[in-house]
Short mmCIF file of C-alpha atoms in Angstrom, two decimals:
data_model
loop_
_atom_site.label_atom_id
_atom_site.label_comp_id
_atom_site.label_asym_id
_atom_site.label_seq_id
_atom_site.Cartn_x
_atom_site.Cartn_y
_atom_site.Cartn_z
CA MET A 1 0.00 0.00 0.00
CA ASP A 2 2.97 2.37 0.57
CA GLU A 3 3.61 2.29 -3.16
CA ASP A 4 -0.06 2.99 -3.92
CA PHE A 5 0.04 6.14 -1.77
CA GLU A 6 2.80 7.60 -3.92
CA MET A 7 0.37 8.02 -6.81
CA PRO A 8 -0.19 11.61 -7.97
CA PRO A 9 -3.23 13.38 -6.53
CA VAL A 10 -6.57 13.60 -8.26
CA GLY A 11 -6.62 17.00 -10.02
CA GLY A 12 -9.25 19.69 -10.41
CA MET A 13 -9.37 20.99 -6.82
CA ASN A 14 -7.60 23.71 -4.87
CA ASP A 15 -7.76 22.88 -1.19
CA GLU A 16 -5.74 26.01 -0.30
CA ASP A 17 -8.98 28.00 -0.42
CA MET A 18 -11.00 25.57 1.78
CA ASP A 19 -12.00 26.38 5.34
CA PHE A 20 -11.51 23.31 7.55
CA ASP A 21 -12.34 24.90 10.93
CA ASP A 22 -15.49 22.81 11.44
CA ALA A 23 -13.69 19.56 10.64
CA ALA A 24 -10.87 20.42 13.07
CA TYR A 25 -13.31 20.84 15.99
CA LEU A 26 -15.68 17.85 15.88
CA LYS A 27 -17.02 16.13 18.97
CA VAL A 28 -16.17 12.46 19.56
CA GLY A 29 -18.58 10.30 17.54
CA GLU A 30 -19.61 13.22 15.29
CA GLU A 31 -19.24 12.92 11.51
CA LYS A 32 -19.17 15.80 9.00
CA GLU A 33 -18.47 16.28 5.32
CA ILE A 34 -15.30 18.28 4.72
CA GLN A 35 -15.68 18.81 0.96
CA GLN A 36 -16.94 17.05 -2.17
CA GLY A 37 -18.06 13.88 -0.40
CA LEU A 38 -14.99 13.56 1.87
CA LYS A 39 -16.29 12.80 5.39
CA LYS A 40 -14.56 12.75 8.76
CA LYS A 41 -15.74 10.99 11.93
CA LEU A 42 -13.88 11.74 15.16
CA LEU A 43 -12.95 8.70 17.29
CA LYS A 44 -10.51 10.33 19.72
CA GLU A 45 -9.69 14.00 20.40
CA GLY A 46 -6.16 15.27 19.83
CA GLU A 47 -3.97 17.65 21.83
CA GLY A 48 -4.01 21.45 21.69
CA PHE A 49 -5.26 23.49 18.73
CA GLU A 50 -2.55 23.24 16.06
CA THR A 51 -2.93 21.21 12.87
CA PRO A 52 -0.29 20.42 10.22
CA GLU A 53 0.14 22.51 7.07
CA ASN A 54 1.25 21.78 3.52
CA GLY A 55 4.96 21.00 3.49
CA ASP A 56 4.97 19.48 6.99
CA GLU A 57 6.31 15.95 7.45
CA VAL A 58 3.59 13.88 9.14
CA GLU A 59 3.71 10.46 10.81
CA VAL A 60 0.53 8.36 11.01
CA HIS A 61 -0.85 4.91 11.71
CA TYR A 62 -3.73 3.85 9.47
CA THR A 63 -5.98 0.99 8.45
CA GLY A 64 -7.63 1.09 5.02
CA THR A 65 -10.87 -0.78 4.22
CA LEU A 66 -13.53 -0.92 1.54
CA LEU A 67 -17.10 0.00 2.48
CA ASP A 68 -17.91 -3.71 3.00
CA GLY A 69 -15.18 -3.89 5.68
CA THR A 70 -12.56 -5.64 3.54
CA LYS A 71 -9.12 -4.53 4.79
CA PHE A 72 -6.61 -3.83 2.03
CA ASP A 73 -3.72 -2.25 3.94
CA SER A 74 -2.59 -1.38 7.50
CA SER A 75 0.54 0.27 8.91
CA ARG A 76 -0.54 -1.06 12.29
CA ASP A 77 -0.23 -4.63 11.03
CA ARG A 78 3.31 -3.87 9.82
CA GLY A 79 4.16 -2.21 13.14
CA THR A 80 5.75 0.78 11.36
CA PRO A 81 4.16 4.24 11.16
CA PHE A 82 3.79 5.76 7.69
CA LYS A 83 5.59 9.08 6.98
CA PHE A 84 4.99 11.51 4.14
CA THR A 85 5.09 15.23 3.27
CA LEU A 86 1.65 16.84 3.39
CA GLY A 87 0.24 18.61 0.33
CA GLN A 88 2.96 17.41 -2.07
CA GLY A 89 0.92 14.76 -3.93
CA GLN A 90 2.74 11.85 -2.25
CA VAL A 91 -0.61 10.37 -1.17
CA ILE A 92 -4.19 10.41 -2.46
CA LYS A 93 -5.95 13.76 -2.43
CA GLY A 94 -8.38 12.73 0.33
CA TRP A 95 -5.46 12.19 2.69
CA ASP A 96 -3.80 15.52 1.84
CA ILE A 97 -7.08 17.29 2.60
CA GLY A 98 -8.26 15.27 5.61
CA ILE A 99 -5.05 15.06 7.62
CA LYS A 100 -4.73 18.86 7.54
CA THR A 101 -7.78 18.92 9.86
CA MET A 102 -6.20 16.66 12.52
CA LYS A 103 -4.46 17.53 15.79
CA LYS A 104 -1.57 15.62 17.33
CA GLY A 105 -2.77 12.32 18.84
CA GLU A 106 -6.17 12.54 17.13
CA ASN A 107 -7.86 9.40 15.74
CA ALA A 108 -10.49 9.72 13.00
CA VAL A 109 -12.16 7.74 10.23
CA PHE A 110 -12.17 9.32 6.78
CA THR A 111 -14.66 8.19 4.14
CA ILE A 112 -13.06 9.12 0.82
CA PRO A 113 -14.99 9.09 -2.49
CA SER A 114 -13.22 7.63 -5.52
CA GLU A 115 -12.69 11.13 -7.02
CA LEU A 116 -10.35 11.89 -4.09
CA ALA A 117 -8.85 8.37 -4.01
CA TYR A 118 -7.99 6.15 -7.03
CA GLY A 119 -10.74 7.28 -9.41
CA GLU A 120 -12.48 5.18 -12.03
CA SER A 121 -9.52 2.88 -12.60
CA GLY A 122 -9.03 1.89 -8.93
CA SER A 123 -5.78 0.15 -7.93
CA PRO A 124 -6.06 -3.52 -8.93
CA PRO A 125 -6.12 -6.05 -7.53
CA THR A 126 -6.91 -4.73 -4.05
CA ILE A 127 -9.02 -1.63 -4.79
CA PRO A 128 -11.91 -1.91 -7.29
CA ALA A 129 -12.78 0.75 -9.88
CA SER A 130 -14.64 3.85 -8.56
CA ALA A 131 -14.31 2.56 -4.98
CA THR A 132 -15.16 4.68 -1.92
CA LEU A 133 -12.56 3.97 0.78
CA GLN A 134 -12.43 4.28 4.55
CA PHE A 135 -9.26 4.99 6.50
CA ASP A 136 -8.92 4.78 10.27
CA VAL A 137 -6.07 7.29 10.79
CA GLU A 138 -4.17 8.30 13.94
CA LEU A 139 -1.91 11.36 13.62
CA LEU A 140 1.10 10.45 15.77
CA SER A 141 3.20 13.58 15.16
CA TRP A 142 4.48 15.98 12.56
CA SER A 143 7.54 18.11 11.90
CA SER A 144 6.78 21.61 10.77
CA VAL A 145 8.65 22.52 7.58
CA LYS A 146 8.70 26.24 6.67
CA ASP A 147 9.98 28.10 3.63
CA VAL A 148 11.88 30.71 5.67
CA CYS A 149 12.60 33.22 2.88
CA LYS A 150 9.45 32.44 0.83
CA ASP A 151 11.63 31.84 -2.24
CA GLY A 152 12.58 28.18 -1.79
CA GLY A 153 16.10 29.16 -0.69
CA VAL A 154 15.93 28.17 2.99
CA PHE A 155 13.68 25.53 4.55
CA LYS A 156 13.32 24.96 8.28
CA LYS A 157 12.15 21.65 9.76
CA ILE A 158 11.27 21.87 13.47
CA LEU A 159 12.59 18.84 15.36
CA SER A 160 11.89 20.17 18.86
CA VAL A 161 9.48 23.03 19.60
CA GLY A 162 11.05 25.94 21.48
CA GLU A 163 9.76 27.96 24.45
CA LYS A 164 7.33 30.88 24.23
CA TRP A 165 6.38 32.59 20.94
CA GLU A 166 9.19 35.07 20.34
CA ASN A 167 11.87 34.82 17.65
CA PRO A 168 15.22 36.63 17.34
CA LYS A 169 15.26 39.72 15.11
CA ASP A 170 17.92 41.54 13.08
CA LEU A 171 20.73 42.85 15.33
CA ASP A 172 19.94 40.25 18.07
CA GLU A 173 22.90 38.14 19.19
CA VAL A 174 22.07 34.43 19.24
CA LEU A 175 23.84 31.50 20.88
CA VAL A 176 23.47 28.25 18.90
CA MET A 177 24.79 24.72 18.69
CA TYR A 178 25.01 23.37 15.14
CA GLU A 179 26.33 20.78 12.74
CA ALA A 180 26.44 21.63 9.03
CA ARG A 181 26.66 18.98 6.30
CA LEU A 182 26.82 18.93 2.53
CA GLU A 183 24.22 16.88 0.65
CA ASP A 184 26.61 13.90 0.59
CA GLY A 185 26.82 13.94 4.42
CA THR A 186 30.26 15.59 4.68
CA VAL A 187 30.51 17.65 7.90
CA VAL A 188 31.69 21.19 7.02
CA GLY A 189 31.05 22.89 10.33
CA LYS A 190 30.24 22.08 13.94
CA SER A 191 30.03 23.96 17.24
CA ASP A 192 28.76 23.26 20.74
CA GLY A 193 28.14 26.98 21.24
CA VAL A 194 28.74 29.94 18.97
CA GLU A 195 27.37 33.49 19.20
CA PHE A 196 26.62 35.67 16.18
CA THR A 197 24.37 38.50 15.00
CA VAL A 198 21.18 37.42 13.22
CA LYS A 199 21.75 39.56 10.12
CA ASP A 200 25.24 38.07 9.42
CA ASP A 201 25.46 36.42 5.96
CA GLY A 202 26.29 32.83 4.97
CA PHE A 203 28.85 31.40 2.48
CA GLY A 204 26.95 32.29 -0.74
CA GLU A 205 28.42 31.80 -4.19
CA LYS A 206 32.05 31.84 -3.01
CA GLY A 207 31.80 28.91 -0.61
CA LYS A 208 34.42 28.42 2.15
CA PRO A 209 37.90 26.89 2.10
CA ALA A 210 38.81 24.02 4.43
CA SER A 211 40.06 25.14 7.85
CA ASP A 212 40.63 23.84 11.41
CA GLY A 213 39.78 20.26 10.52
CA GLU A 214 36.53 21.24 8.77
CA ALA A 215 35.86 20.29 5.16
CA ALA A 216 35.57 22.96 2.47
CA VAL A 217 32.21 24.27 1.33
CA PRO A 218 32.16 24.32 -2.50
CA PRO A 219 30.63 27.39 -4.22
CA ASN A 220 26.81 27.41 -4.47
CA SER A 221 26.47 24.44 -2.10
CA THR A 222 23.21 23.39 -0.49
CA LEU A 223 23.76 22.81 3.24
CA GLU A 224 21.78 20.82 5.76
CA ILE A 225 22.26 22.33 9.21
CA ASN A 226 21.10 20.73 12.43
CA LEU A 227 20.63 23.84 14.54
CA GLU A 228 19.63 24.35 18.17
CA LEU A 229 18.86 27.86 19.34
CA VAL A 230 20.16 27.91 22.91
CA SER A 231 19.39 31.55 23.75
CA TRP A 232 19.63 35.06 22.42
CA LYS A 233 20.23 38.62 23.60
CA THR A 234 17.82 41.26 22.31
CA VAL A 235 19.66 44.08 20.53
CA SER A 236 17.70 47.22 19.60
CA GLU A 237 18.32 50.63 18.05
CA VAL A 238 17.77 53.38 20.62
CA THR A 239 18.11 56.14 18.02
CA ASP A 240 16.84 56.13 14.44
CA ASP A 241 20.33 56.69 13.03
CA ASN A 242 21.63 53.48 14.65
CA LYS A 243 24.26 55.35 16.68
CA VAL A 244 23.00 54.22 20.10
CA ILE A 245 22.51 50.46 20.43
CA LYS A 246 21.19 48.56 23.46
CA LYS A 247 21.87 44.85 24.06
CA ILE A 248 19.88 43.26 26.90
CA LEU A 249 22.05 41.12 29.17
CA LYS A 250 19.27 40.50 31.71
CA GLU A 251 15.55 41.02 31.11
CA GLY A 252 13.74 43.55 33.30
CA GLU A 253 10.36 43.39 35.04
CA GLY A 254 6.95 44.27 33.63
CA TYR A 255 6.35 46.75 30.82
CA ASP A 256 6.89 50.18 32.42
CA ARG A 257 9.84 52.40 31.41
CA PRO A 258 11.09 55.80 32.63
CA ASN A 259 9.60 58.83 30.92
CA GLU A 260 11.12 62.28 30.38
CA GLY A 261 11.65 63.84 33.80
CA ALA A 262 11.78 60.49 35.65
CA VAL A 263 14.21 60.05 38.54
CA VAL A 264 16.27 56.92 37.88
CA LYS A 265 18.78 54.96 39.96
CA VAL A 266 21.38 52.95 38.08
CA LYS A 267 24.61 51.04 38.47
CA LEU A 268 27.08 52.04 35.76
CA ILE A 269 30.36 50.88 34.29
CA GLY A 270 31.68 52.97 31.38
CA LYS A 271 34.44 51.63 29.10
CA LEU A 272 36.39 52.71 26.04
CA LYS A 273 36.79 50.44 23.02
CA ASP A 274 40.10 49.07 24.38
CA GLY A 275 38.42 48.09 27.65
CA THR A 276 39.68 51.03 29.72
CA VAL A 277 37.18 51.76 32.52
CA PHE A 278 36.57 55.52 32.76
CA LEU A 279 33.51 55.47 35.04
CA LYS A 280 32.14 53.18 37.75
CA LYS A 281 29.16 54.10 39.91
CA GLY A 282 26.95 52.15 42.31
CA HIS A 283 29.18 49.05 42.41
CA GLY A 284 31.01 49.66 45.70
CA GLU A 285 30.11 47.59 48.76
CA ASP A 286 28.30 50.45 50.51
CA GLU A 287 27.86 52.67 47.45
CA GLU A 288 24.36 53.83 46.56
CA PRO A 289 23.20 53.59 42.93
CA PHE A 290 23.86 56.65 40.80
CA GLU A 291 20.77 58.88 40.61
CA PHE A 292 19.84 61.31 37.87
CA LYS A 293 16.81 62.89 36.23
CA THR A 294 16.15 62.00 32.61
CA ASP A 295 16.04 64.65 29.89
CA GLU A 296 17.96 67.16 32.06
CA GLU A 297 21.43 66.80 30.49
CA GLN A 298 22.73 65.31 33.74
CA VAL A 299 24.33 62.46 31.73
CA ILE A 300 25.37 62.17 28.07
CA ASP A 301 22.51 62.14 25.56
CA GLY A 302 22.97 58.53 24.44
CA LEU A 303 22.85 57.18 28.00
CA ASP A 304 19.81 59.35 28.75
CA LYS A 305 17.93 57.97 25.73
CA ALA A 306 18.94 54.35 26.41
CA VAL A 307 17.78 54.37 30.05
CA MET A 308 14.34 55.56 28.92
CA LYS A 309 14.10 52.35 26.85
CA MET A 310 14.83 50.07 29.84
CA LYS A 311 12.66 48.29 32.39
CA LYS A 312 13.21 48.04 36.13
CA GLY A 313 15.85 45.38 36.92
CA GLU A 314 17.10 45.27 33.33
CA VAL A 315 20.83 45.03 32.70
CA ALA A 316 22.01 46.18 29.28
CA LEU A 317 25.18 46.90 27.33
CA VAL A 318 24.76 50.28 25.61
CA THR A 319 27.05 51.28 22.73
CA ILE A 320 27.13 55.03 22.14
CA GLU A 321 28.84 56.70 19.19
CA PRO A 322 30.56 60.11 19.68
CA GLU A 323 27.59 62.15 18.39
CA TYR A 324 25.59 61.06 21.46
CA ALA A 325 28.56 61.06 23.86
CA PHE A 326 31.33 63.70 24.18
CA GLY A 327 31.68 64.37 20.45
CA SER A 328 34.99 65.77 19.23
CA THR A 329 36.07 67.05 22.66
CA GLU A 330 38.20 65.33 25.28
CA SER A 331 36.43 64.62 28.59
CA LYS A 332 38.06 63.98 31.95
CA GLN A 333 36.03 61.34 33.74
CA GLU A 334 36.19 59.72 37.18
CA LEU A 335 38.76 57.01 36.36
CA ALA A 336 40.23 57.95 32.97
CA ILE A 337 40.23 60.52 30.18
CA VAL A 338 37.84 59.94 27.26
CA PRO A 339 39.67 60.93 24.04
CA PRO A 340 37.92 62.98 21.34
CA ASN A 341 35.57 61.10 18.95
CA SER A 342 35.31 58.06 21.28
CA THR A 343 32.61 55.40 21.02
CA LEU A 344 31.61 54.46 24.57
CA TYR A 345 30.34 51.20 26.08
CA TYR A 346 28.19 51.31 29.20
CA GLU A 347 26.96 48.38 31.25
CA VAL A 348 23.78 49.75 32.81
CA ASP A 349 21.73 48.16 35.58
CA LEU A 350 18.44 50.04 36.05
CA VAL A 351 17.85 49.44 39.77
CA THR A 352 14.65 51.49 40.09
CA PHE A 353 12.92 54.62 38.80
CA GLU A 354 10.09 56.98 39.62
CA LYS A 355 8.21 58.35 36.62
CA GLU A 356 7.23 61.98 36.31
CA ARG A 357 3.47 62.21 36.75
CA GLU A 358 1.43 62.21 33.56
CA SER A 359 -1.51 64.56 32.97
CA TRP A 360 -4.09 61.74 33.14
CA ASP A 361 -3.01 61.15 36.75
CA MET A 362 -3.74 64.76 37.84
CA ASN A 363 -6.80 66.82 38.72
CA THR A 364 -7.38 70.16 36.97
CA GLU A 365 -5.63 72.23 39.63
CA GLU A 366 -2.57 69.98 39.51
CA LYS A 367 -2.47 70.19 35.70
CA ILE A 368 -2.33 73.99 35.76
CA GLU A 369 0.34 73.92 38.48
CA ALA A 370 2.43 71.38 36.53
CA ALA A 371 2.09 73.45 33.33
CA GLY A 372 3.29 76.56 35.20
CA LYS A 373 6.35 74.68 36.53
CA LYS A 374 7.24 73.38 33.06
CA LYS A 375 6.92 76.91 31.67
CA GLU A 376 9.40 78.20 34.30
CA GLU A 377 11.78 75.32 33.53
CA GLY A 378 11.53 76.26 29.85
CA ASN A 379 12.33 79.90 30.62
CA SER A 380 15.40 78.83 32.59
CA LYS A 381 16.64 76.59 29.75
CA PHE A 382 16.00 79.35 27.18
CA LYS A 383 18.08 81.87 29.18
CA ALA A 384 20.88 79.30 29.31
CA GLY A 385 20.77 78.97 25.50
CA LYS A 386 19.45 75.38 25.64
CA TYR A 387 16.71 75.98 23.10
CA ALA A 388 15.90 72.34 22.26
CA LEU A 389 15.40 71.48 25.95
CA ALA A 390 13.41 74.69 26.50
CA SER A 391 11.15 73.78 23.57
CA LYS A 392 10.46 70.36 25.13
CA ARG A 393 9.45 71.97 28.41
CA TYR A 394 7.02 74.37 26.72
CA GLU A 395 5.51 71.50 24.72
CA LYS A 396 5.07 69.44 27.90
CA ALA A 397 3.42 72.41 29.65
CA VAL A 398 0.85 72.75 26.84
CA LYS A 399 0.14 68.99 26.91
CA TYR A 400 -0.84 69.17 30.57
CA ILE A 401 -3.62 71.66 29.78
CA GLU A 402 -4.42 70.65 26.19
CA TYR A 403 -7.88 69.31 27.08
CA ASP A 404 -9.62 71.84 29.33
CA THR A 405 -13.34 71.03 28.91
CA SER A 406 -13.59 69.97 32.56
CA PHE A 407 -11.88 73.17 33.80
CA SER A 408 -13.79 75.88 35.69
CA GLU A 409 -14.09 79.31 34.02
CA GLU A 410 -11.23 80.69 36.12
CA GLU A 411 -9.08 77.62 35.30
CA LYS A 412 -9.85 78.07 31.59
CA LYS A 413 -8.55 81.65 31.77
CA GLN A 414 -5.35 80.45 33.45
CA SER A 415 -5.05 77.65 30.91
CA LYS A 416 -5.43 80.03 27.97
CA ALA A 417 -2.79 82.41 29.34
CA LEU A 418 -0.36 79.50 29.80
CA LYS A 419 -1.01 78.16 26.29
CA VAL A 420 -0.40 81.59 24.76
CA ALA A 421 2.82 82.16 26.72
CA CYS A 422 4.22 78.64 26.16
CA ASN A 423 3.44 78.55 22.43
CA LEU A 424 4.97 82.02 21.96
CA ASN A 425 8.11 81.02 23.87
CA ASP A 426 8.27 77.73 21.98
CA ALA A 427 8.04 79.67 18.69
CA ALA A 428 11.06 81.74 19.86
CA CYS A 429 12.93 78.44 20.48
CA LYS A 430 12.03 77.15 17.01
CA LEU A 431 13.30 80.38 15.41
CA LYS A 432 16.62 79.93 17.25
CA LEU A 433 16.72 76.29 16.08
CA LYS A 434 15.90 77.38 12.48
CA ASP A 435 12.70 75.30 12.47
CA TYR A 436 10.74 78.07 10.77
CA LYS A 437 7.73 76.01 9.69
CA GLN A 438 7.08 74.88 13.25
CA ALA A 439 7.56 78.45 14.52
CA GLU A 440 4.89 79.63 12.03
CA LYS A 441 2.47 76.90 13.22
CA LEU A 442 2.95 77.80 16.89
CA CYS A 443 2.31 81.49 16.23
CA THR A 444 -0.83 80.59 14.27
CA LYS A 445 -2.08 78.61 17.29
CA VAL A 446 -1.62 81.70 19.47
CA LEU A 447 -3.46 83.89 16.95
CA GLU A 448 -6.36 81.45 16.96
CA LEU A 449 -6.69 82.22 20.70
CA GLU A 450 -5.76 85.92 20.50
CA SER A 451 -6.07 87.40 16.99
CA THR A 452 -4.40 90.69 18.00
CA ASN A 453 -1.35 89.25 19.74
CA VAL A 454 1.51 91.43 18.47
CA LYS A 455 4.30 89.03 19.54
CA ALA A 456 2.66 86.19 17.60
CA LEU A 457 2.34 88.37 14.46
CA TYR A 458 5.95 89.58 14.86
CA ARG A 459 7.42 86.07 15.29
CA ARG A 460 5.29 84.63 12.51
CA ALA A 461 6.53 87.43 10.22
CA GLN A 462 10.12 86.43 11.13
CA ALA A 463 9.34 82.80 10.19
CA TYR A 464 7.69 83.85 6.91
CA MET A 465 10.74 85.96 6.00
CA GLU A 466 13.07 82.99 6.50
CA LEU A 467 10.70 80.83 4.43
CA ALA A 468 10.75 83.52 1.69
CA ASP A 469 6.99 84.16 2.02
CA LEU A 470 7.56 87.93 1.91
CA ASP A 471 3.96 88.89 1.10
CA LEU A 472 2.67 87.00 4.16
CA ALA A 473 5.44 88.53 6.29
CA GLU A 474 4.43 92.02 5.10
CA PHE A 475 0.78 91.33 5.97
CA ASP A 476 1.68 90.30 9.56
CA VAL A 477 4.04 93.27 10.05
CA LYS A 478 1.39 95.75 8.85
CA LYS A 479 -1.25 94.20 11.11
CA ALA A 480 1.11 94.30 14.12
CA LEU A 481 1.85 97.99 13.54
CA GLU A 482 -1.86 98.78 13.21
CA ILE A 483 -2.32 97.29 16.70
CA ASP A 484 0.88 98.78 18.21
CA PRO A 485 2.25 101.57 15.95
CA ASN A 486 5.18 102.36 18.27
CA ASN A 487 6.48 98.81 18.71
CA ARG A 488 10.26 99.12 18.20
CA GLU A 489 10.94 95.43 17.41
CA VAL A 490 8.21 95.29 14.76
CA LYS A 491 9.50 98.51 13.16
CA LEU A 492 13.00 96.99 12.94
CA GLU A 493 11.49 93.88 11.36
CA GLN A 494 9.66 96.11 8.86
CA ARG A 495 13.02 97.66 7.80
CA LYS A 496 14.57 94.21 7.37
CA LEU A 497 11.57 93.14 5.34
CA LYS A 498 11.84 96.19 3.04
CA GLU A 499 15.54 95.42 2.47
CA LYS A 500 14.72 91.81 1.66
CA MET A 501 11.97 92.84 -0.74
CA LYS A 502 14.35 95.28 -2.53
CA GLU A 503 16.95 92.54 -2.82
CA PHE A 504 14.35 90.11 -4.11
CA ASN A 505 13.05 92.62 -6.68
CA LYS A 506 16.61 93.30 -7.92
CA LYS A 507 17.25 89.56 -8.37
CA GLU A 508 13.93 89.13 -10.13
CA ALA A 509 14.59 92.08 -12.46
CA LYS A 510 18.05 90.72 -13.28
CA PHE A 511 16.65 87.26 -13.95
CA TYR A 512 13.97 88.54 -16.33
CA GLY A 513 16.43 90.98 -17.93
CA ASN A 514 18.84 88.16 -18.71
CA MET A 515 16.02 86.03 -20.01
CA PHE A 516 14.78 88.89 -22.30
CA ALA A 517 18.31 89.54 -23.59
CA LYS A 518 18.76 85.86 -24.39
CA LEU A 519 15.45 85.69 -26.25
CA THR A 520 16.32 88.88 -28.22
CA LYS A 521 19.70 87.44 -29.19
CA GLU A 522 18.18 84.18 -30.37
CA ALA A 523 15.51 86.08 -32.37
CA SER A 524 18.24 88.17 -33.99
CA LYS A 525 20.15 85.03 -35.03
CA ASP A 526 16.99 83.54 -36.53
CA GLY A 527 16.39 86.76 -38.51
CA GLU A 528 19.92 86.71 -39.90
CA ALA A 529 19.58 83.07 -40.91
CA MET A 530 16.33 83.79 -42.79
CA SER A 531 17.82 86.78 -44.66
CA THR A 532 20.68 84.66 -45.96
#
């Protein structure tokens, strides 16, 4: 019968589009039609919820009979389970369809019409023409086989199911045990424990020469690798430009992470590329963990950003390139000097942290108070020339009072005054940072609340001038002077605007003059050509 099951499948059907959910969840003793006369009766429930898929290697015991009870084949009688690859036409179509509905350990009887078995010709001498067959099938196990790259280049056969549901991702560092063989069985690589980064490439078209007692890998070789994933360390990009990288050495607790303004306590070891330790905090016998407040420039930017991606109890190795460390300047640290343009390596243990309160955790009075404090912090940062940090503080202040429908009338007045002041100050930050579009938007927000706010018109005019929208700048300047004719700053801006408009008009006149001269010259040439 093994040979009979290697017949090609009966054509004309596409079981990929069939829904087998009902057949996979029968009650014991219940019988249902799966499709086109194929019926399944459940004799014993299987384990769990998973069922095999096309490409999986399944192992079954079966007994095949005709409808009159005549037995024509049985793996049970031979004492050897039958193995085949599902959905590859190695067995009759009824099997390929039916076994996809089974769970591990399940026992079922399939009644298979001739169209899904051996058709009109049958399989003499044991199976008559146009015979309907019955198979008592027990699904013992299966090995999941996946096309990893979806192009037929790499196939994975699961021999032992791993823990949990997660998989390593690009950048993660994995620890594996493996044995690699060529198709003829030659061992070309073996290790009881090797660590590498997931995105590292293989041998490809060049192959690999023999080395250290391992056979060579010829170019374009197909390899069979018995691979056990022992563990992996999650590696993630802290910044979008990939210049601050965090590798988890020990997982933290829960899901919560520090926010901007959180007070964190950490144990730190800072090293240079050559291993020189330049900083060590919180590791002494009686030494308290190092405490700092995030987003306050109390530590280098890269470390600040990395800690805000960590959980309580997490230990991580953070790699920080110079742009997020000390840049091109030398820095004298606790235990050594950090040379210019140094990439730094920190082992960070986040012992504990206390988050800054969020607006949803405050009543209306507390929101207004918190917004006022953030505004003052912003003013302090602005005076110190730290415009990016000042901008963040003003933005945070506005967020606290963004939704004020539940505020009292007096609280709404306070809220409006704070929004106006913070957005105006933030616009001043954006002008300093040359973010003119955002400065224009912030001033527009203020003008939506106070249409005659001279500062908002003045700063928006500055943004428009930098964006070369001179007509809009002129409109705002004129309106500001209508409201406050003696405003010195606006008058100065008006002079600058007039100079810019003169300069622009000169450039425009020159451009059109050159264009006219060129056209006249070309017309003259054409006239000369025609006269000759």
